[in-house]
Every structure is written in structure tokens, then in C-alpha cells.
């Protein structure tokens, strides 16, 4: 203060901050253990989407190799913590690092973490998984990194999902589907891709899930499976994770084709022109998931109305934006019914 002890002529601001801040950006809770060399000095748990601040050990090293601290982690669903010597190093690095864990089924999951230092000196650790898989098909789906063996196949259990018009959809938190974490074992590989298959089918061609976008994949019937009957069509839609989870790509696996009958009369759909071709019934006003009842190169459907006693139309190609055919009624040659089919893409679905 000045000579009169009234005005402050110099001031210093002292800011106290934590040494480490660790964020759990996984879809499950995560336990952690902090080691200083071989001695555990702290432990705890972090719920999904939350963070902890830690002051128990300073980071005094000037180089990564000199850091003695290690943070071992164990997400919910895993029996063992990561090996301390191969766990998180709380030292700022430009490039994202990773930690590998093995679940009770022997699957290897590689979790990623970013370590950055703020202007105040806080080392922030963001722990996340590269991909979340959400199975919206209503049936069991198996996925694996292309080229990996059967031990690394992840099974996404079937969850019944109702088909409702968008205008009637309402969010219900109690019906949320927990995503399944997935990662590539070889993050530096340029040819990495995910393959998937449904029940009684073979694996699809590889689909890249690193970038935001949509793809459609076909799974052919497994010839070795006596219950294999139809070709499956799936949509794979990749979007960014919500808000704070944006470092993760969310992979939505859905049916690839929906059929909606807006004619007011029940319809029969035949795959192809042969009388022996499989037929699918589509009630009036209903929406159904459609898979190919037979393995074909192109999905083209002939349509008839049993109520009107019509003949089969010429094939309608579902990959076209719009097609139309006349319904011919042999018993009423003057009747004119124009049947129009409009097809559009909604994300990875047609």
C-alpha cells in the first residue's frame, strides 16, 4: 500500500489449480488407480461424462520418459485393470495415445486418451473410445475388424425396436440402448475397415467407419448354415458423438430397406418375375423391414393386389427415385389404377 495505507500500488493474483484433471468420455463408468512408480497412491471411480481433479502427485518431469506417474483404468464390464506400466501417462503430448484392455470374453479393446496442458498448468486427460456401435436392426449382429480372427468378433445382441413414423416418435430415456465400444487393433493401418454379418449370413464387404457418412452393406446367406434363407440388407450410418462425446464416432447399424404401403389396400410383393419367386405380404398402412428372401444382384419387386384381383406389375427397381406401373384388373378392363413407387435415402436406409 502507499504511505497513507489507502491504495494498493501493486497486486499479485495467486491461482490454485489441480495437477491433473481426468475426464471419462466412455459410455460406462470407469475405475482408476494412480501409481507413482510401483506404489499405488490413489484410486477411485468416474461416472460416464464426468471428471475428477487430482492433486496427489506433482508432474515434475520435462520429458515423457521421465514421468513416474501411471494411471491404470478399468471400464465397467472389464475384470482387470490395464497393466500399470502400459497405462495412461499424464504428460502433455500432441498425438493421441492409447491403452489396451481385455474383457472377460478375450476381446482386446483399445481406448484412446488425449493429454493436454492448459495455460494454468493443468494436465487434462480425456479418455474415450474411437467407436460406439448401436444395433438398431432388431436382430443379433456380429462385427469384427477386417482381417482379424474369430476371437476378436464382437456380438451386438438383438434389441427389439419398434418401427414408428417420425411424427409419432418421442424420446424415452428408459428405452435407451447402451452402445458397445469398438476399436481397431491397428490404428495406424490405412486399410482398416469393419465387416458385419447377421444371423445365418456371411460377412459383408468392409465398411470404413472413420469418417462421417452412410453406407449400405449386403450379407449373403451362409451356405454352410441350413437355416440360411435370405440375403440381408443393412445400413451403416456414422455420426459424431453427442456434445462432450464428440471425439467418438457413433456407428448406427440399421435395416437397409423399409417398405411402406400407402395405397389403402393390402399388397403382395414378389422378388422378380418368376412364379416361383418368393412373395412378401405388405398390409395396408404398414411399414416393414425388408430383406431379400433370395440372393439376387438387384432388388426389383413385382406388385399385385389380391383384394382387387389384379395381375402382377412389371418389376419396380427400389434403387430408382420413382417408378410407376398400371395395375391391370382382368375382370374390369376399364378400371385404371396407377401404382407409384417412390424411393428415397434416409441416412443409410432406403
XYZ file of C-alpha atoms in Angstrom:
350
model
C 0.000 0.000 0.000
C 1.017 3.616 -0.328
C 2.409 5.808 2.518
C -1.123 6.599 3.673
C -2.081 2.878 3.674
C -5.096 3.581 1.477
C -4.410 2.489 -2.099
C -2.864 -0.706 -3.396
C 0.015 0.136 -5.699
C 0.920 -3.466 -6.695
C -1.044 -6.714 -6.655
C -0.417 -10.366 -7.359
C -3.048 -12.971 -8.185
C -2.420 -16.468 -6.871
C -4.442 -19.189 -8.661
C -4.607 -22.667 -7.177
C -5.359 -25.394 -9.731
C -5.353 -29.202 -9.674
C -2.355 -31.048 -11.046
C -4.419 -33.469 -13.143
C -7.980 -33.419 -14.445
C -9.254 -36.696 -15.927
C -12.489 -36.926 -17.969
C -14.373 -40.165 -18.567
C -15.793 -39.892 -22.100
C -16.804 -43.561 -22.264
C -20.466 -44.695 -22.262
C -19.848 -46.584 -18.982
C -18.361 -45.789 -15.594
C -14.610 -46.246 -15.159
C -12.400 -47.087 -12.183
C -8.867 -45.762 -11.934
C -5.684 -46.306 -9.917
C -2.811 -43.823 -9.761
C 0.692 -45.255 -9.404
C 3.925 -43.476 -8.532
C 6.438 -45.961 -9.895
C 5.209 -49.261 -8.379
C 3.288 -47.721 -5.477
C -0.467 -47.079 -5.747
C -1.162 -43.649 -4.261
C -4.825 -43.131 -5.146
C -7.880 -44.882 -6.563
C -11.488 -44.100 -7.337
C -14.247 -44.195 -9.955
C -15.632 -41.752 -12.515
C -19.129 -41.948 -13.934
C -19.627 -41.557 -17.651
C -19.405 -37.951 -18.787
C -17.823 -36.751 -15.527
C -14.303 -35.797 -14.414
C -12.111 -35.874 -11.329
C -9.389 -33.483 -10.212
C -6.258 -34.882 -8.621
C -3.594 -33.111 -6.556
C -1.880 -36.106 -5.017
C 1.331 -36.122 -7.075
C 3.158 -33.406 -8.998
C 4.383 -33.822 -12.570
C 7.955 -32.572 -12.371
C 9.427 -34.262 -15.453
C 10.478 -32.304 -18.520
C 10.225 -35.314 -20.827
C 7.698 -38.141 -21.187
C 10.265 -40.834 -20.404
C 10.980 -39.239 -17.047
C 7.352 -39.298 -15.828
C 6.937 -41.795 -12.975
C 3.152 -41.482 -12.672
C 0.875 -44.015 -14.352
C -2.925 -44.223 -14.277
C -4.419 -47.696 -14.716
C -8.083 -47.857 -15.731
C -10.880 -50.416 -15.775
C -14.169 -49.589 -17.521
C -17.345 -51.281 -16.345
C -17.549 -54.781 -17.841
C -13.818 -55.493 -17.666
C -12.385 -57.748 -14.964
C -8.834 -56.419 -14.824
C -7.179 -53.019 -14.793
C -4.778 -52.065 -17.522
C -1.165 -53.003 -16.739
C 0.349 -50.016 -14.853
C 3.497 -49.918 -16.976
C 1.326 -49.730 -20.133
C -1.316 -47.382 -18.758
C -2.027 -43.663 -19.077
C 0.984 -41.342 -18.815
C -0.166 -37.918 -17.522
C 2.186 -35.892 -19.682
C 1.111 -33.437 -22.414
C 1.519 -34.879 -25.918
C 0.402 -33.604 -29.318
C -0.614 -37.039 -30.575
C -3.392 -39.132 -29.034
C -2.189 -42.210 -27.145
C -3.919 -45.493 -26.369
C -4.341 -48.140 -23.672
C -5.314 -51.752 -24.427
C -7.572 -53.861 -22.221
C -9.011 -57.352 -22.495
C -12.585 -58.179 -21.453
C -13.849 -61.418 -19.922
C -14.519 -62.866 -23.400
C -10.969 -62.233 -24.599
C -11.764 -59.224 -26.789
C -9.000 -56.644 -26.964
C -10.297 -53.074 -26.715
C -8.017 -50.149 -27.393
C -9.055 -46.975 -25.572
C -7.676 -43.617 -26.661
C -6.649 -40.701 -24.481
C -5.525 -37.155 -25.110
C -3.228 -35.329 -22.682
C -3.094 -31.534 -22.962
C -1.770 -28.838 -20.654
C -3.719 -25.613 -20.090
C -2.233 -22.122 -19.651
C -2.652 -22.567 -15.909
C -0.602 -25.761 -15.903
C -3.439 -28.287 -15.515
C -2.810 -31.566 -17.349
C -6.195 -32.656 -18.702
C -6.709 -36.287 -19.696
C -9.629 -37.195 -21.971
C -10.293 -40.939 -22.060
C -12.573 -42.113 -24.868
C -13.254 -44.971 -27.274
C -12.909 -44.422 -31.011
C -16.271 -46.015 -31.870
C -19.594 -46.808 -30.251
C -21.727 -49.422 -32.019
C -25.515 -49.248 -31.743
C -27.540 -52.168 -33.116
C -30.949 -50.946 -34.328
C -31.724 -53.940 -36.569
C -33.759 -55.971 -34.084
C -31.513 -58.996 -34.643
C -28.111 -60.199 -33.487
C -25.215 -58.610 -35.403
C -21.573 -59.726 -35.338
C -18.780 -57.281 -36.196
C -15.017 -57.615 -36.456
C -12.101 -55.658 -37.821
C -11.397 -56.799 -41.353
C -8.634 -59.393 -41.363
C -8.851 -60.270 -37.650
C -9.604 -63.797 -36.396
C -12.776 -65.122 -34.728
C -11.502 -64.372 -31.215
C -11.967 -60.644 -31.903
C -15.572 -60.841 -33.092
C -17.945 -58.611 -31.140
C -21.573 -59.744 -30.832
C -24.203 -56.984 -30.669
C -27.266 -58.564 -29.039
C -30.688 -58.212 -30.595
C -32.827 -55.418 -29.134
C -36.417 -55.115 -30.288
C -37.014 -51.691 -31.822
C -40.451 -50.543 -32.913
C -40.953 -49.006 -36.350
C -42.925 -45.776 -35.938
C -43.437 -42.726 -38.182
C -41.124 -39.834 -37.376
C -44.030 -37.598 -36.369
C -45.099 -40.125 -33.707
C -41.639 -40.669 -32.237
C -40.989 -39.456 -28.695
C -37.805 -39.713 -26.680
C -37.901 -42.152 -23.774
C -34.724 -42.242 -21.685
C -35.699 -45.579 -20.124
C -35.508 -47.230 -23.550
C -32.029 -46.005 -24.447
C -29.793 -48.683 -25.941
C -26.325 -48.852 -24.403
C -23.715 -48.661 -27.147
C -20.966 -51.258 -27.369
C -17.402 -49.934 -27.511
C -15.322 -50.958 -30.526
C -11.842 -50.107 -31.755
C -9.378 -51.158 -34.399
C -6.440 -53.139 -33.081
C -4.078 -51.499 -35.560
C -4.788 -47.743 -35.511
C -2.017 -46.879 -37.966
C -3.233 -49.242 -40.698
C -4.509 -47.433 -43.809
C -6.688 -50.346 -44.929
C -8.622 -50.787 -41.695
C -12.332 -51.463 -42.032
C -15.176 -53.143 -40.171
C -17.153 -56.101 -41.527
C -20.504 -57.287 -40.197
C -22.915 -60.146 -40.571
C -26.397 -61.018 -39.416
C -27.791 -64.293 -38.253
C -27.248 -67.113 -40.794
C -25.227 -64.937 -43.199
C -21.627 -64.482 -44.216
C -19.666 -61.304 -43.511
C -20.229 -58.233 -45.663
C -17.601 -56.303 -47.535
C -15.546 -53.922 -45.406
C -17.042 -50.577 -44.429
C -14.936 -47.608 -43.303
C -16.238 -46.049 -40.090
C -13.501 -43.461 -39.501
C -15.370 -40.761 -41.420
C -18.900 -39.398 -41.007
C -21.245 -40.799 -43.663
C -23.616 -43.577 -44.711
C -23.161 -46.928 -46.411
C -25.304 -49.899 -47.343
C -23.951 -53.429 -46.998
C -25.286 -56.778 -48.191
C -24.727 -60.065 -46.351
C -25.196 -63.225 -48.413
C -26.735 -66.400 -46.921
C -24.211 -68.730 -45.311
C -24.186 -71.854 -47.489
C -22.948 -73.925 -44.547
C -25.915 -72.891 -42.396
C -29.074 -74.999 -43.005
C -31.242 -72.143 -41.655
C -29.797 -69.560 -44.049
C -32.552 -68.405 -46.376
C -32.256 -64.767 -47.348
C -29.837 -62.053 -48.298
C -29.667 -59.371 -45.605
C -29.515 -55.646 -46.310
C -28.067 -53.354 -43.629
C -27.423 -49.645 -43.362
C -24.337 -48.311 -41.596
C -24.619 -44.675 -40.565
C -21.641 -42.946 -38.883
C -22.289 -39.765 -36.884
C -20.342 -37.760 -34.312
C -20.933 -38.496 -30.652
C -23.239 -36.096 -28.770
C -21.793 -32.841 -27.357
C -18.928 -33.684 -24.982
C -18.513 -37.155 -26.541
C -17.746 -35.719 -29.996
C -14.295 -37.367 -30.121
C -16.134 -40.672 -30.670
C -17.809 -41.831 -33.888
C -21.194 -43.444 -33.244
C -21.922 -46.267 -35.710
C -25.645 -46.978 -36.134
C -26.442 -50.323 -37.773
C -29.990 -50.384 -39.127
C -32.114 -52.303 -41.620
C -31.178 -51.151 -45.106
C -34.678 -51.215 -46.634
C -38.104 -50.269 -45.284
C -41.313 -50.758 -47.263
C -44.343 -48.557 -46.556
C -47.756 -49.284 -48.045
C -49.766 -46.073 -48.545
C -52.275 -47.424 -51.085
C -55.106 -48.289 -48.707
C -55.180 -51.929 -49.847
C -53.087 -54.963 -48.946
C -50.302 -55.696 -51.422
C -48.198 -58.710 -52.340
C -44.570 -58.133 -53.379
C -42.729 -60.672 -55.488
C -38.961 -60.615 -55.862
C -38.533 -60.924 -59.633
C -40.786 -62.140 -62.407
C -40.850 -65.913 -61.917
C -43.940 -67.550 -60.472
C -41.695 -69.457 -58.089
C -40.073 -66.282 -56.740
C -40.626 -65.574 -53.017
C -43.551 -63.323 -52.080
C -43.750 -60.834 -49.204
C -47.064 -59.539 -47.874
C -47.369 -55.810 -47.137
C -50.611 -54.874 -45.311
C -52.251 -51.523 -45.985
C -50.812 -48.659 -43.953
C -47.990 -50.767 -42.517
C -44.195 -50.370 -42.614
C -41.983 -53.456 -42.651
C -38.263 -54.180 -42.700
C -37.359 -55.873 -45.955
C -34.532 -58.316 -46.605
C -34.127 -60.258 -49.832
C -35.823 -63.671 -49.468
C -33.356 -64.890 -52.117
C -29.820 -63.809 -53.086
C -30.169 -61.550 -56.126
C -27.985 -58.893 -57.715
C -30.737 -56.250 -57.796
C -33.877 -55.798 -55.716
C -36.797 -55.392 -58.118
C -40.337 -56.058 -56.899
C -43.458 -57.024 -58.826
C -46.676 -55.920 -57.113
C -50.254 -57.177 -57.116
C -53.395 -56.577 -55.099
C -55.297 -59.696 -54.144
C -58.210 -57.547 -52.963
C -58.572 -56.037 -56.442
C -57.643 -59.340 -58.085
C -55.012 -57.603 -60.186
C -52.215 -59.093 -62.236
C -48.562 -58.729 -61.311
C -46.954 -55.490 -62.411
C -43.621 -55.274 -64.178
C -40.652 -55.162 -61.750
C -40.136 -51.915 -59.810
C -36.481 -51.168 -59.084
C -36.160 -49.885 -55.496
C -32.898 -48.097 -56.294
C -34.751 -45.697 -58.611
C -36.088 -42.456 -57.197
C -39.543 -43.013 -58.702
C -41.223 -45.638 -60.841
C -44.824 -46.302 -61.794
C -46.874 -49.133 -63.242
C -50.536 -49.683 -64.060
C -52.443 -52.291 -62.077
C -54.260 -54.447 -64.606
C -57.584 -55.967 -63.490
C -58.575 -58.810 -65.850
C -62.185 -58.752 -64.618
C -62.545 -54.998 -65.142
C -60.588 -53.842 -68.174
C -61.879 -50.265 -67.825
C -60.521 -49.840 -64.282
C -57.362 -47.775 -64.100
C -55.109 -47.910 -61.070
C -51.742 -46.204 -61.269
C -49.277 -47.633 -58.770
C -46.413 -45.276 -57.983
C -43.293 -46.237 -56.035
C -41.095 -43.511 -54.577
C -37.784 -44.425 -53.004
C -35.509 -42.156 -51.042
C -32.448 -42.383 -48.860
C -32.683 -41.504 -45.194
C -29.141 -41.785 -43.816
C -28.150 -45.386 -44.656
C -31.724 -46.576 -45.206
C -33.813 -46.777 -48.353
